[in-house]
Amino acid sequence: MSRPPYTVTLIPGDGIGPEVVAATVRVLTATGIPFEWETQIAGAGAIGEFGTPLPPRVLESIRRNKVALKGPTETPVATGHRSVNVELRKQLDLYANLRPVESLPGVKSRYERVDLVVVRENTEDLYSGLEHVVVPGVVESLKIITEKASTRIAQFAFDYARPHGRKKVTAVHKANIMKLSDGLFLDCCRRVAKEHPDVAYEEVIVDNACMQLVLDPQRFDVLLLENLYGDIVSDLCAGFVGGLGMAPGANIGVSAALFEAVHGSAPDLAGKNLANPIALILSGALMLDHLREHDAAGRVRQAVRAVLAEGHALTRDLGGAAGTTEIAEAIARRVQAA
Ligand code: NAD
């Protein structure tokens, strides 16, 4: 008897989104796990048809299916609509942003053997969208930090550490300056750390953390950060392992999970078959893990490693000349053969 498919909300997104999403669907289909993709339009591309970048039907679909795979969506700078990502994370309470950063074979980088995980709080901080003009020439942007969200993300980081063989959690902060907000975040991290004596715990100020990361990323294991520091440090860490084309991500909540790469819509590459789909393909592997399809997730990761090590079908960012579709096809064939 054939097994019922997983119904997954599929958001192609803007820019390179549709290309990397199609590549990822090709690879996930090659695992043999049955999927039913419920395609939903969100992002700048949705505004013309629906009058909003995040039509209510997208949220309804994710609430119903509980799992989504998403391409990047555009957010205009300093003006225009609010970020679809921030809105999705808030509306669906996807409070934990998980971003594994791992050196892979055949990828040129000044760094070797990097293996760390960024755990970023996803719902508050300066991303609360609370900005206003106090008087002309003076604006205020509110940084919201709560005990509830800080405790929850710390709990997530420590709960993640043990089963994934992680030995240390580093809380990254600026509590020397933001004594109340980052101070509260640290208090919560310390309390949760005490409940997990088997996992080492340390605290590093964010500017120092950036310098130490650049000098010696191997010294870190799990990084635990508020929303803004997590956003910045994630891109910095992507640079250790070959850039944004290599950095996967997951947004996890109690009742839904959304999988997407760290990178944005890369308008410079859009529509040219040049984007590296590996970041989203590895996000797809995280989705398979979330669905407890660990064997299939392992096959996808193994296939990515094999194609990178072989070096015949690499995209331009990896020093090759292959297109998005070619590298995806090479990975999919490996997955099928495994
Ligand atoms: P970006 O990630 O789109 O691009 C930064 C650089 O990385 C560019 O040089 C780009 O060519 C390169 N790059 C990104 N993804 C790549 C890939 N898969 N393969 C090869 N190279 C890749 O960041 P940006 O230019 O700051 O943002 C562009 C748009 O994306 C903005 O509208 C921004 O708001 C949006 N954005 C969306 C998300 C998301 O939806 N999750 C995340 C970040 C940025």
Coordinates of C-alpha atoms in Angstrom, one line a residue, residues 101 233-244 246-247 262:
V101 CA 26.7 26.3 9.5
V233 CA 25.8 36.8 12.7
S234 CA 24.0 34.2 10.5
D235 CA 25.2 36.0 7.3
L236 CA 28.7 36.4 8.8
C237 CA 28.8 32.6 9.6
A238 CA 27.5 31.8 6.0
G239 CA 30.8 33.4 4.9
F240 CA 32.8 30.6 6.6
V241 CA 31.3 27.9 4.5
G242 CA 31.1 29.3 1.0
G243 CA 28.6 32.1 1.2
L244 CA 24.9 32.6 1.3
M246 CA 25.3 27.3 1.2
A247 CA 23.4 28.4 4.3
V262 CA 19.3 32.4 4.9

